[in-house]
Amino acid sequence: MIAARLQQEPFDAAAEQAALTSGRTDLGAAVAFTGLVRADDGLVALTLEHYPAMTLAQLQAIAANAATRWPDTIGTIIHRHGRLLPGDAIVLVTTASPHRAHAFAAASFLMDWLKTKAPFWKREEWADGTTRWVDAKGSDDNAAERWLAKSPSTPP
Amino acid sequence: MIAARLQQEPFDAAAEQAALTSGRTDLGAAVAFTGLVRADDGLVALTLEHYPAMTLAQLQAIAANAATRWPDTIGTIIHRHGRLLPGDAIVLVTTASPHRAHAFAAASFLMDWLKTKAPFWKREEWADGTTRWVDAKGSDDNAAERWLAKSPSTPP
Amino acid sequence: MTTLLYFAWVREMIGKDSETLALPAEAATVAALLDWLATRSPGHAAALADRSRIRVAVDQQFASAETPLTAPREIAIFPPVTGG
Amino acid sequence: MTTLLYFAWVREMIGKDSETLALPAEAATVAALLDWLATRSPGHAAALADRSRIRVAVDQQFASAETPLTAPREIAIFPPVTGG
């Protein structure tokens, strides 16, 4: 089971990981990936807009897809939306598995998808007061394609 | 810079990661891998013995090796020793980088090495009161060899 | 009646985040809907000018230009997603 | 004088974690040292019986059977490491 949540508030990665692993003695590996807002080129804020009715369903679909690929792996996805500042944590993927390779692979797979396919639109604010909507990126698409090639069942 | 520590006490993964990332706005990715003691087949405790004078030097050498491979990646390795119980956290590798692929790769590389090459001897205690020293494992060696094949500079 | 939802710069250029209206009979496919919407205001026209940068979901399912519209309740129009 | 350190089941079979002694002239290599050590007690003999399962570090550097011993201060004898 890999759960997915959307929220505006900050998350507590340690608490999320503890919720996965506490009371379990069959898990040998826990991976927590935290995505952070970078202040590239003077970015002062990043706003994530999304389509609530579709976004959560899509996060849950990719979570279910990952759970099928790595059946011994449990996890939690938390994606934030709204206005975030450089250094803020924007996304958490935490996984736990009896096997470290599975925990790493599931977290990496989910992050490749989230960074490229997750249904968000990002607006950047710059130090000079201008704003810009981010265009879709090619390089991250390629990272996600690595996984798509292995299975046709990845959600859009 | 990737630091390495040895300690008997539990570690605080969240505090270690915060120490890497706080005040930085150039890091887009933070990975925390926690290794946990599994209660396979009725294991009741695992004791890690080590050679203090050599172990820390070797952890620091592999940390320096990883820092050379992923120069934009910072991190911390903490390995515990002494007697641990199922569910206990035994090792932490936390990395942070501008790029998520680097943070994942450095953490995975370090864990492959730690699980196979780190200079520890493990004694297992079983429910029936027997104890057994763990033999070196072949499959984990293969995971580490994937990396060795890429460079001759990995420390022993 | 159909609710149209606009996101990101599509929303900004059209100047509203949603509108509820009766689709005309000519809006029988997604492409035809966009053609008709573009006539409603200069903002609509500007937002929808480059169809290669427009994506559409009909009742929360991704649609293509050829997708037929049969009494949709909700149509969302937005730029390609940029990931998280 | 040289300090010998024993770890894991080598330590348990020998029955001590270290001993400090003067190496005889015949212990000129790691292999010769292990041959000589094995004569010191039944525990030493048992611990060192299968040399394929013994690893040695001389002054904290991994050594092979042929490594010459020139006034080492510390020699550690242990099983292959099993990882963390």
mmCIF file with all atom_site columns, C-alpha atoms in Angstrom, chain A residues 68-135:
data_model
loop_
_atom_site.group_PDB
_atom_site.id
_atom_site.type_symbol
_atom_site.label_atom_id
_atom_site.label_alt_id
_atom_site.label_comp_id
_atom_site.label_asym_id
_atom_site.label_entity_id
_atom_site.label_seq_id
_atom_site.pdbx_PDB_ins_code
_atom_site.Cartn_x
_atom_site.Cartn_y
_atom_site.Cartn_z
_atom_site.occupancy
_atom_site.B_iso_or_equiv
_atom_site.pdbx_formal_charge
_atom_site.auth_seq_id
_atom_site.auth_comp_id
_atom_site.auth_asym_id
_atom_site.auth_atom_id
_atom_site.pdbx_PDB_model_num
ATOM 1  C CA . THR A 1 68  ? 2.211  -3.353 -8.157  1.00 0.00 ? 68  THR A CA 1
ATOM 2  C CA . ARG A 1 69  ? 5.827  -3.135 -9.330  1.00 0.00 ? 69  ARG A CA 1
ATOM 3  C CA . TRP A 1 70  ? 7.257  -3.564 -5.818  1.00 0.00 ? 70  TRP A CA 1
ATOM 4  C CA . PRO A 1 71  ? 4.602  -5.518 -3.885  1.00 0.00 ? 71  PRO A CA 1
ATOM 5  C CA . ASP A 1 72  ? 6.721  -5.803 -0.728  1.00 0.00 ? 72  ASP A CA 1
ATOM 6  C CA . THR A 1 73  ? 7.127  -2.027 -0.537  1.00 0.00 ? 73  THR A CA 1
ATOM 7  C CA . ILE A 1 74  ? 4.907  0.372  1.394   1.00 0.00 ? 74  ILE A CA 1
ATOM 8  C CA . GLY A 1 75  ? 5.055  4.126  1.211   1.00 0.00 ? 75  GLY A CA 1
ATOM 9  C CA . THR A 1 76  ? 3.558  7.576  1.367   1.00 0.00 ? 76  THR A CA 1
ATOM 10 C CA . ILE A 1 77  ? 3.528  10.421 -1.153  1.00 0.00 ? 77  ILE A CA 1
ATOM 11 C CA . ILE A 1 78  ? 2.813  13.938 0.067   1.00 0.00 ? 78  ILE A CA 1
ATOM 12 C CA . HIS A 1 79  ? 2.773  16.757 -2.455  1.00 0.00 ? 79  HIS A CA 1
ATOM 13 C CA . ARG A 1 80  ? 2.314  20.343 -1.391  1.00 0.00 ? 80  ARG A CA 1
ATOM 14 C CA . HIS A 1 81  ? 0.592  23.062 -3.394  1.00 0.00 ? 81  HIS A CA 1
ATOM 15 C CA . GLY A 1 82  ? 0.261  26.804 -2.987  1.00 0.00 ? 82  GLY A CA 1
ATOM 16 C CA . ARG A 1 83  ? 3.059  29.344 -2.611  1.00 0.00 ? 83  ARG A CA 1
ATOM 17 C CA . LEU A 1 84  ? 6.453  28.026 -1.494  1.00 0.00 ? 84  LEU A CA 1
ATOM 18 C CA . LEU A 1 85  ? 9.762  29.735 -0.808  1.00 0.00 ? 85  LEU A CA 1
ATOM 19 C CA . PRO A 1 86  ? 13.313 28.647 -1.637  1.00 0.00 ? 86  PRO A CA 1
ATOM 20 C CA . GLY A 1 87  ? 14.417 25.980 0.816   1.00 0.00 ? 87  GLY A CA 1
ATOM 21 C CA . ASP A 1 88  ? 10.832 24.840 1.465   1.00 0.00 ? 88  ASP A CA 1
ATOM 22 C CA . ALA A 1 89  ? 10.093 21.140 1.193   1.00 0.00 ? 89  ALA A CA 1
ATOM 23 C CA . ILE A 1 90  ? 7.652  20.653 -1.675  1.00 0.00 ? 90  ILE A CA 1
ATOM 24 C CA . VAL A 1 91  ? 7.286  16.881 -1.971  1.00 0.00 ? 91  VAL A CA 1
ATOM 25 C CA . LEU A 1 92  ? 7.943  13.818 0.163   1.00 0.00 ? 92  LEU A CA 1
ATOM 26 C CA . VAL A 1 93  ? 8.172  10.232 -1.008  1.00 0.00 ? 93  VAL A CA 1
ATOM 27 C CA . THR A 1 94  ? 8.915  7.783  1.751   1.00 0.00 ? 94  THR A CA 1
ATOM 28 C CA . THR A 1 95  ? 9.120  4.046  1.134   1.00 0.00 ? 95  THR A CA 1
ATOM 29 C CA . ALA A 1 96  ? 9.933  1.013  3.247   1.00 0.00 ? 96  ALA A CA 1
ATOM 30 C CA . SER A 1 97  ? 10.641 -2.557 2.208   1.00 0.00 ? 97  SER A CA 1
ATOM 31 C CA . PRO A 1 98  ? 12.353 -5.711 3.366   1.00 0.00 ? 98  PRO A CA 1
ATOM 32 C CA . HIS A 1 99  ? 14.915 -5.006 0.596   1.00 0.00 ? 99  HIS A CA 1
ATOM 33 C CA . ARG A 1 100 ? 16.844 -1.804 0.138   1.00 0.00 ? 100 ARG A CA 1
ATOM 34 C CA . ALA A 1 101 ? 16.903 -2.041 -3.665  1.00 0.00 ? 101 ALA A CA 1
ATOM 35 C CA . HIS A 1 102 ? 13.089 -2.066 -3.706  1.00 0.00 ? 102 HIS A CA 1
ATOM 36 C CA . ALA A 1 103 ? 12.795 0.896  -1.350  1.00 0.00 ? 103 ALA A CA 1
ATOM 37 C CA . PHE A 1 104 ? 15.261 2.888  -3.477  1.00 0.00 ? 104 PHE A CA 1
ATOM 38 C CA . ALA A 1 105 ? 13.687 1.890  -6.805  1.00 0.00 ? 105 ALA A CA 1
ATOM 39 C CA . ALA A 1 106 ? 10.119 2.658  -5.746  1.00 0.00 ? 106 ALA A CA 1
ATOM 40 C CA . ALA A 1 107 ? 11.098 6.089  -4.397  1.00 0.00 ? 107 ALA A CA 1
ATOM 41 C CA . SER A 1 108 ? 13.108 6.901  -7.517  1.00 0.00 ? 108 SER A CA 1
ATOM 42 C CA . PHE A 1 109 ? 10.293 5.738  -9.823  1.00 0.00 ? 109 PHE A CA 1
ATOM 43 C CA . LEU A 1 110 ? 7.716  7.822  -7.989  1.00 0.00 ? 110 LEU A CA 1
ATOM 44 C CA . MET A 1 111 ? 9.922  10.919 -8.010  1.00 0.00 ? 111 MET A CA 1
ATOM 45 C CA . ASP A 1 112 ? 10.643 10.614 -11.743 1.00 0.00 ? 112 ASP A CA 1
ATOM 46 C CA . TRP A 1 113 ? 6.925  10.543 -12.368 1.00 0.00 ? 113 TRP A CA 1
ATOM 47 C CA . LEU A 1 114 ? 6.072  13.296 -9.894  1.00 0.00 ? 114 LEU A CA 1
ATOM 48 C CA . LYS A 1 115 ? 8.690  15.689 -11.259 1.00 0.00 ? 115 LYS A CA 1
ATOM 49 C CA . THR A 1 116 ? 7.496  15.325 -14.850 1.00 0.00 ? 116 THR A CA 1
ATOM 50 C CA . LYS A 1 117 ? 3.940  14.037 -14.978 1.00 0.00 ? 117 LYS A CA 1
ATOM 51 C CA . ALA A 1 118 ? 2.297  15.239 -11.801 1.00 0.00 ? 118 ALA A CA 1
ATOM 52 C CA . PRO A 1 119 ? -0.549 17.558 -12.775 1.00 0.00 ? 119 PRO A CA 1
ATOM 53 C CA . PHE A 1 120 ? 0.732  20.834 -11.414 1.00 0.00 ? 120 PHE A CA 1
ATOM 54 C CA . TRP A 1 121 ? 1.420  24.186 -13.019 1.00 0.00 ? 121 TRP A CA 1
ATOM 55 C CA . LYS A 1 122 ? 4.238  26.172 -11.500 1.00 0.00 ? 122 LYS A CA 1
ATOM 56 C CA . ARG A 1 123 ? 4.505  29.936 -11.451 1.00 0.00 ? 123 ARG A CA 1
ATOM 57 C CA . GLU A 1 124 ? 7.869  31.432 -10.609 1.00 0.00 ? 124 GLU A CA 1
ATOM 58 C CA . GLU A 1 125 ? 8.312  34.825 -8.964  1.00 0.00 ? 125 GLU A CA 1
ATOM 59 C CA . TRP A 1 126 ? 11.589 36.653 -9.486  1.00 0.00 ? 126 TRP A CA 1
ATOM 60 C CA . ALA A 1 127 ? 13.475 39.247 -7.518  1.00 0.00 ? 127 ALA A CA 1
ATOM 61 C CA . ASP A 1 128 ? 12.604 41.944 -10.084 1.00 0.00 ? 128 ASP A CA 1
ATOM 62 C CA . GLY A 1 129 ? 8.880  41.388 -9.497  1.00 0.00 ? 129 GLY A CA 1
ATOM 63 C CA . THR A 1 130 ? 8.214  39.496 -12.707 1.00 0.00 ? 130 THR A CA 1
ATOM 64 C CA . THR A 1 131 ? 6.426  36.143 -12.755 1.00 0.00 ? 131 THR A CA 1
ATOM 65 C CA . ARG A 1 132 ? 6.647  33.321 -15.257 1.00 0.00 ? 132 ARG A CA 1
ATOM 66 C CA . TRP A 1 133 ? 4.717  30.105 -15.797 1.00 0.00 ? 133 TRP A CA 1
ATOM 67 C CA . VAL A 1 134 ? 7.156  27.189 -16.098 1.00 0.00 ? 134 VAL A CA 1
ATOM 68 C CA . ASP A 1 135 ? 7.152  25.273 -19.393 1.00 0.00 ? 135 ASP A CA 1
#
